[in-house]
Short mmCIF file of C-alpha atoms in Angstrom, two decimals:
data_model
loop_
_atom_site.label_atom_id
_atom_site.label_comp_id
_atom_site.label_asym_id
_atom_site.label_seq_id
_atom_site.Cartn_x
_atom_site.Cartn_y
_atom_site.Cartn_z
CA MET A 1 35.61 25.98 7.68
CA ARG A 2 38.94 25.07 9.33
CA ASP A 3 39.16 22.11 11.69
CA THR A 4 39.38 23.96 14.98
CA ARG A 5 38.19 23.21 18.49
CA GLU A 6 35.33 25.67 18.03
CA SER A 7 34.19 24.10 14.76
CA ARG A 8 34.19 20.61 16.30
CA LEU A 9 32.13 21.83 19.26
CA LEU A 10 29.66 23.46 16.87
CA LEU A 11 29.31 20.22 14.91
CA VAL A 12 28.65 18.22 18.08
CA LEU A 13 26.06 20.79 19.18
CA LEU A 14 24.21 20.64 15.85
CA VAL A 15 24.14 16.83 15.90
CA ALA A 16 22.78 16.86 19.45
CA ILE A 17 20.04 19.32 18.48
CA ALA A 18 19.12 17.20 15.45
CA PHE A 19 18.73 14.06 17.55
CA ALA A 20 16.71 15.96 20.13
CA LEU A 21 14.31 17.20 17.44
CA ILE A 22 13.97 13.69 16.00
CA THR A 23 13.14 12.30 19.46
CA VAL A 24 10.52 14.99 20.08
CA ASP A 25 9.01 14.40 16.64
CA ILE A 26 8.75 10.61 17.04
CA ARG A 27 7.28 10.79 20.54
CA GLY A 28 4.84 13.47 19.52
CA GLY A 29 3.36 11.41 16.67
CA GLU A 30 0.51 13.21 14.94
CA ARG A 31 0.53 15.90 17.67
CA SER A 32 4.22 16.57 17.26
CA PRO A 33 5.20 20.23 17.84
CA LEU A 34 7.18 19.93 14.59
CA ASP A 35 4.08 19.20 12.52
CA GLY A 36 3.87 22.83 11.44
CA ALA A 37 7.47 22.75 10.29
CA ARG A 38 6.80 19.59 8.28
CA HIS A 39 3.81 21.22 6.64
CA ALA A 40 5.86 24.30 5.77
CA ALA A 41 8.61 22.12 4.30
CA ALA A 42 6.08 20.24 2.19
CA SER A 43 4.67 23.53 0.92
CA VAL A 44 8.12 24.79 -0.07
CA PHE A 45 9.61 21.63 -1.59
CA GLY A 46 6.42 20.00 -2.89
CA PRO A 47 6.09 22.16 -6.04
CA VAL A 48 9.77 21.54 -6.84
CA GLU A 49 9.35 17.76 -6.56
CA LYS A 50 6.17 17.88 -8.60
CA GLY A 51 7.82 20.01 -11.30
CA VAL A 52 10.73 17.60 -11.62
CA ALA A 53 8.34 14.64 -11.94
CA SER A 54 5.98 16.28 -14.44
CA ALA A 55 7.98 15.74 -17.61
CA VAL A 56 6.07 14.68 -20.71
CA ASP A 57 4.31 11.54 -19.50
CA PRO A 58 1.25 9.96 -21.13
CA VAL A 59 0.46 7.94 -18.02
CA GLY A 60 0.46 11.15 -16.00
CA ASN A 61 -2.36 12.50 -18.12
CA ALA A 62 -4.41 9.41 -17.38
CA VAL A 63 -3.71 9.68 -13.66
CA ALA A 64 -4.90 13.27 -13.77
CA ALA A 65 -8.13 12.03 -15.30
CA VAL A 66 -8.56 9.53 -12.48
CA ARG A 67 -8.45 12.44 -10.01
CA ASP A 68 -11.89 13.42 -11.21
CA SER A 69 -13.33 10.02 -10.26
CA GLY A 70 -14.89 11.01 -6.95
CA GLU A 71 -18.35 10.19 -8.30
CA ARG A 72 -17.35 6.55 -8.48
CA HIS A 73 -20.55 5.02 -9.81
CA ASN A 74 -20.78 7.39 -12.77
CA ARG A 75 -17.10 7.50 -13.61
CA ILE A 76 -15.85 3.91 -13.59
CA SER A 77 -16.96 3.15 -17.16
CA ALA A 78 -15.56 6.45 -18.42
CA LEU A 79 -12.25 5.80 -16.69
CA GLU A 80 -12.01 2.35 -18.25
CA ARG A 81 -12.53 3.90 -21.69
CA GLU A 82 -9.86 6.52 -20.96
CA ASN A 83 -7.49 3.81 -19.81
CA THR A 84 -8.07 1.80 -22.99
CA SER A 85 -7.35 4.88 -25.09
CA LEU A 86 -4.23 5.56 -23.05
CA LYS A 87 -2.82 2.07 -23.61
CA GLN A 88 -3.35 2.45 -27.35
CA ARG A 89 -1.34 5.71 -27.32
CA LEU A 90 1.50 4.18 -25.33
CA GLY A 91 2.48 1.88 -28.17
CA SER A 92 5.52 -0.30 -27.53
CA ASN A 93 7.11 1.56 -24.63
CA ASP A 94 7.66 -1.19 -22.05
CA ARG A 95 7.76 1.13 -19.04
CA ASN A 96 4.58 2.92 -19.99
CA ARG A 97 2.85 -0.36 -20.74
CA GLY A 98 3.72 -1.50 -17.22
CA ARG A 99 2.41 1.73 -15.70
CA ALA A 100 -0.77 1.48 -17.72
CA ALA A 101 -1.26 -2.02 -16.33
CA GLU A 102 -0.80 -0.61 -12.80
CA LEU A 103 -3.44 2.01 -13.52
CA ASP A 104 -5.80 -0.61 -14.88
CA ASP A 105 -5.35 -2.82 -11.80
CA MET A 106 -5.96 0.15 -9.49
CA LEU A 107 -9.20 1.04 -11.26
CA LYS A 108 -10.40 -2.56 -10.96
CA THR A 109 -9.57 -2.60 -7.24
CA ALA A 110 -11.42 0.69 -6.70
CA GLY A 111 -14.36 -0.64 -8.69
CA ARG A 112 -14.64 -3.86 -6.66
CA GLY A 113 -14.55 -1.92 -3.40
CA GLN A 114 -16.68 0.98 -4.69
CA TYR A 115 -14.03 3.45 -3.53
CA GLY A 116 -14.05 6.97 -4.96
CA ILE A 117 -10.37 7.68 -5.65
CA LYS A 118 -8.04 10.44 -6.75
CA GLY A 119 -5.16 9.11 -8.81
CA ALA A 120 -1.60 10.26 -8.16
CA GLN A 121 2.00 9.45 -8.98
CA VAL A 122 4.84 8.92 -6.54
CA ILE A 123 7.33 11.73 -7.17
CA ALA A 124 9.71 11.34 -4.23
CA ILE A 125 10.62 8.69 -1.69
CA GLY A 126 12.32 8.66 1.66
CA ALA A 127 12.25 10.63 4.85
CA ALA A 128 11.27 14.10 3.72
CA GLN A 129 9.82 14.90 7.16
CA GLY A 130 11.77 12.54 9.44
CA PHE A 131 13.22 9.05 9.48
CA SER A 132 10.10 7.28 8.25
CA TRP A 133 8.99 5.10 5.37
CA THR A 134 7.22 7.75 3.31
CA VAL A 135 6.55 8.78 -0.27
CA THR A 136 5.46 12.09 -1.76
CA ILE A 137 2.64 12.10 -4.31
CA ASP A 138 1.72 14.81 -6.82
CA ALA A 139 -1.77 15.53 -5.45
CA GLY A 140 -2.61 17.92 -2.65
CA SER A 141 -5.31 20.03 -1.07
CA ARG A 142 -6.43 21.56 -4.34
CA ASP A 143 -7.14 18.01 -5.57
CA GLY A 144 -9.34 17.33 -2.56
CA ILE A 145 -6.73 15.39 -0.58
CA GLN A 146 -6.98 15.59 3.21
CA ARG A 147 -4.96 14.22 6.06
CA ASP A 148 -5.79 10.66 7.22
CA MET A 149 -7.12 9.41 3.89
CA THR A 150 -6.48 5.81 2.82
CA VAL A 151 -3.98 5.25 -0.01
CA LEU A 152 -4.07 2.11 -2.16
CA ASN A 153 -2.96 0.71 -5.48
CA GLY A 154 -3.97 -2.25 -7.60
CA ASP A 155 -2.46 -4.70 -5.10
CA GLY A 156 -3.88 -3.34 -1.86
CA LEU A 157 -3.09 -1.05 1.06
CA VAL A 158 -0.26 1.44 0.48
CA GLY A 159 -0.63 3.66 3.56
CA ARG A 160 -2.31 6.83 4.78
CA VAL A 161 -1.91 10.53 4.09
CA THR A 162 -0.07 12.35 6.89
CA THR A 163 0.83 15.79 5.49
CA VAL A 164 -0.98 17.80 2.81
CA ALA A 165 0.32 20.79 0.89
CA ARG A 166 -1.35 22.60 -2.00
CA ASP A 167 0.11 20.42 -4.77
CA THR A 168 1.63 17.45 -2.97
CA SER A 169 1.01 15.11 -0.04
CA THR A 170 3.13 12.84 2.12
CA VAL A 171 2.03 9.22 2.58
CA LEU A 172 3.17 7.09 5.52
CA LEU A 173 3.65 3.57 4.16
CA ALA A 174 2.12 0.53 5.85
CA ASN A 175 5.54 -1.02 6.47
CA ASP A 176 6.65 1.90 8.67
CA PRO A 177 7.25 0.83 12.30
CA LYS A 178 4.89 3.59 13.51
CA PHE A 179 2.08 2.40 11.21
CA THR A 180 -0.89 0.50 12.69
CA VAL A 181 -4.09 -0.60 10.96
CA GLY A 182 -7.04 -2.72 12.11
CA THR A 183 -7.42 -5.95 10.13
CA ARG A 184 -10.00 -8.65 9.58
CA MET A 185 -9.31 -12.21 8.46
CA GLU A 186 -10.92 -13.45 5.27
CA LYS A 187 -13.95 -15.72 5.90
CA SER A 188 -13.48 -16.13 9.68
CA GLY A 189 -13.69 -12.38 10.36
CA GLU A 190 -11.14 -12.55 13.21
CA LEU A 191 -9.98 -9.04 14.14
CA GLY A 192 -6.46 -7.85 14.83
CA PHE A 193 -3.93 -5.07 14.40
CA ALA A 194 -1.13 -4.98 11.83
CA ASN A 195 2.12 -3.11 12.44
CA GLY A 196 4.91 -2.31 10.01
CA GLN A 197 8.41 -3.62 10.64
CA GLY A 198 10.42 -1.46 8.26
CA ALA A 199 10.71 -4.04 5.50
CA GLY A 200 9.63 -7.53 4.58
CA VAL A 201 6.62 -8.73 6.53
CA LEU A 202 3.95 -7.12 8.71
CA ARG A 203 3.31 -8.24 12.28
CA VAL A 204 -0.35 -8.89 13.12
CA GLU A 205 -1.76 -9.44 16.61
CA LEU A 206 -5.13 -11.23 16.53
CA LEU A 207 -7.43 -10.43 19.43
CA ASN A 208 -8.46 -14.07 19.73
CA GLY A 209 -5.54 -16.12 20.98
CA LYS A 210 -7.30 -19.34 19.97
CA ALA A 211 -8.18 -18.27 16.43
CA ALA A 212 -7.69 -20.98 13.81
CA VAL A 213 -5.23 -19.52 11.29
CA ARG A 214 -2.88 -21.10 8.80
CA PRO A 215 -0.37 -19.88 6.21
CA GLY A 216 -2.10 -18.68 3.07
CA ASP A 217 -5.00 -17.02 4.90
CA ARG A 218 -5.56 -13.40 3.85
CA LEU A 219 -6.44 -10.14 5.60
CA VAL A 220 -8.20 -6.89 4.69
CA THR A 221 -8.58 -3.58 6.52
CA PHE A 222 -11.27 -3.52 9.18
CA GLY A 223 -12.04 0.17 8.67
CA SER A 224 -12.04 3.18 11.01
CA SER A 225 -14.67 5.39 12.56
CA ARG A 226 -16.03 7.63 9.78
CA ASP A 227 -13.64 5.82 7.41
CA LYS A 228 -10.56 7.80 8.50
CA PRO A 229 -7.78 6.94 8.31
CA PHE A 230 -8.86 3.61 6.83
CA VAL A 231 -11.78 2.48 4.72
CA PRO A 232 -12.85 -1.18 5.07
CA GLY A 233 -12.06 -4.06 2.75
CA VAL A 234 -8.68 -3.00 1.32
CA PRO A 235 -6.40 -6.06 0.86
CA VAL A 236 -3.50 -6.08 3.34
CA GLY A 237 -1.55 -9.30 2.90
CA GLU A 238 -1.23 -13.07 3.28
CA VAL A 239 -0.21 -15.04 6.36
CA THR A 240 3.22 -16.64 6.04
CA ARG A 241 3.76 -17.82 9.61
CA VAL A 242 1.62 -18.41 12.69
CA GLU A 243 3.62 -18.10 15.90
CA PRO A 244 2.85 -20.53 18.75
CA ALA A 245 0.13 -19.19 21.04
CA GLY A 246 1.84 -20.29 24.25
CA GLY A 247 -1.22 -19.44 26.36
CA SER A 248 -1.22 -15.81 25.25
CA LEU A 249 -4.49 -13.89 25.04
CA THR A 250 -3.58 -12.82 21.49
CA ARG A 251 -2.12 -14.64 18.50
CA THR A 252 0.81 -13.31 16.49
CA LEU A 253 1.07 -13.69 12.72
CA GLN A 254 3.72 -12.82 10.18
CA VAL A 255 2.02 -11.43 7.08
CA ARG A 256 3.51 -10.78 3.66
CA PRO A 257 1.94 -7.54 2.31
CA PHE A 258 0.40 -7.57 -1.14
CA VAL A 259 2.02 -4.22 -1.98
CA GLY A 260 5.69 -3.88 -2.94
CA TYR A 261 6.63 -0.72 -1.05
CA SER A 262 10.01 -0.34 -2.74
CA LYS A 263 8.52 -0.03 -6.25
CA LEU A 264 5.49 2.25 -5.87
CA ASP A 265 4.47 4.40 -8.82
CA ILE A 266 0.73 4.82 -9.46
CA VAL A 267 -1.48 5.11 -6.36
CA GLY A 268 -5.02 6.20 -5.51
CA VAL A 269 -6.21 8.25 -2.53
CA VAL A 270 -9.68 7.24 -1.33
CA VAL A 271 -11.66 10.47 -1.16
CA GLU A 272 -15.06 8.80 -0.98
CA PRO A 273 -15.62 5.65 1.12
CA PRO A 274 -17.87 2.78 0.01
CA ARG A 275 -21.53 2.96 0.98
CA THR A 276 -21.32 -0.54 2.47
CA ASP A 277 -18.42 -2.62 3.75
CA PRO A 278 -17.10 -4.65 0.78
CA ARG A 279 -15.88 -7.34 3.19
CA ASP A 280 -13.72 -9.79 1.20
CA THR A 281 -14.89 -8.86 -2.31
CA VAL A 282 -11.84 -6.72 -3.10
CA LEU A 283 -9.49 -9.66 -2.59
CA PRO A 284 -8.51 -11.29 -5.89
CA PRO A 285 -9.71 -14.86 -6.49
CA LYS A 286 -7.30 -17.45 -5.15
CA PRO A 287 -5.54 -19.43 -7.87
CA GLU A 288 -6.84 -22.95 -8.21
CA ALA A 289 -4.54 -25.72 -7.06
CA PRO A 290 -3.07 -27.62 -10.01
CA LYS A 291 -4.92 -30.82 -10.75
CA PRO A 292 -2.83 -34.00 -10.57
CA THR A 293 -2.03 -35.49 -13.95
CA PRO A 294 -3.53 -38.97 -14.24
CA THR A 295 -1.02 -41.70 -14.92
CA VAL A 296 -1.74 -44.88 -16.86
CA THR A 297 0.23 -48.03 -16.20
CA VAL A 298 0.33 -50.56 -19.02
CA THR A 299 1.18 -54.16 -18.17
CA VAL A 300 2.17 -56.40 -21.03
CA THR A 301 1.21 -60.08 -20.65
CA PRO A 302 2.42 -62.91 -22.89
CA SER A 303 0.02 -63.90 -25.62
CA ALA A 304 -1.84 -67.16 -25.08
CA SER A 305 -0.96 -68.25 -28.60
CA ALA A 306 2.76 -67.79 -28.13
CA LYS A 307 4.69 -71.08 -28.11
CA PRO A 308 7.72 -71.65 -25.94
CA GLU A 309 10.99 -72.14 -27.78
CA ASP A 310 12.55 -75.59 -27.87
#
């Protein structure tokens, strides 16, 4: 196209329309009028993304096996055996060994929380349906995935499902600025709300402005009504900074998430919630503080039999 006055006007018009659609989409949230368009886009591009990601992959076969783990109590032992067999087949491939370790950690997390999960792999990242922190996974409606299901990995909370197609789903990550999840402090049980900030840390507002909190304290998900979009007990992160209360009715915390959102690979979608709230049992044990090394001071005294020199 030649650089003419008409072409420049057309470009400006298209940019203006794009920004208008983005504004409508963000303000509409889950009830956005563009939700149908997002779903249609996921249906069209999802199979392509999944096909590109489904090259020969031994870890992928194991993840597919995890998708059948909805009956959590009967399947955990079988999944552990499958995972052991998988690691033996992987041999010396460093990348696959790392992915097998991720799968193993995720199964242990699901076992501690008694979550029935469907395993999946991240096959695309970025804003497929808007300027959001999202990933696309290779599991969809035919795998039993539904909107507003909790997504986790071996470290903790990944996000929630927002769009579901036949073979793929879109997951909104917990560090997205539009993401909010109810939290509960370890041991004290203080409640709050965590919000994403795009990168780095999460911002948590505790409902009790006088709550006793210190760096190193940890949080888990509080859970939602009927367990959607969040099941209880999923590890969220660790407090890094407690902001001064200043007489406020709430207390603000900076929390480092357990999950590394820039390096996601193997994830699990919770398709069956726990029968009882696991509380803090899904959190890993805290490492013990190193014990001080005892020191021994030796003082040498002159022998009583020693004679002074002339």
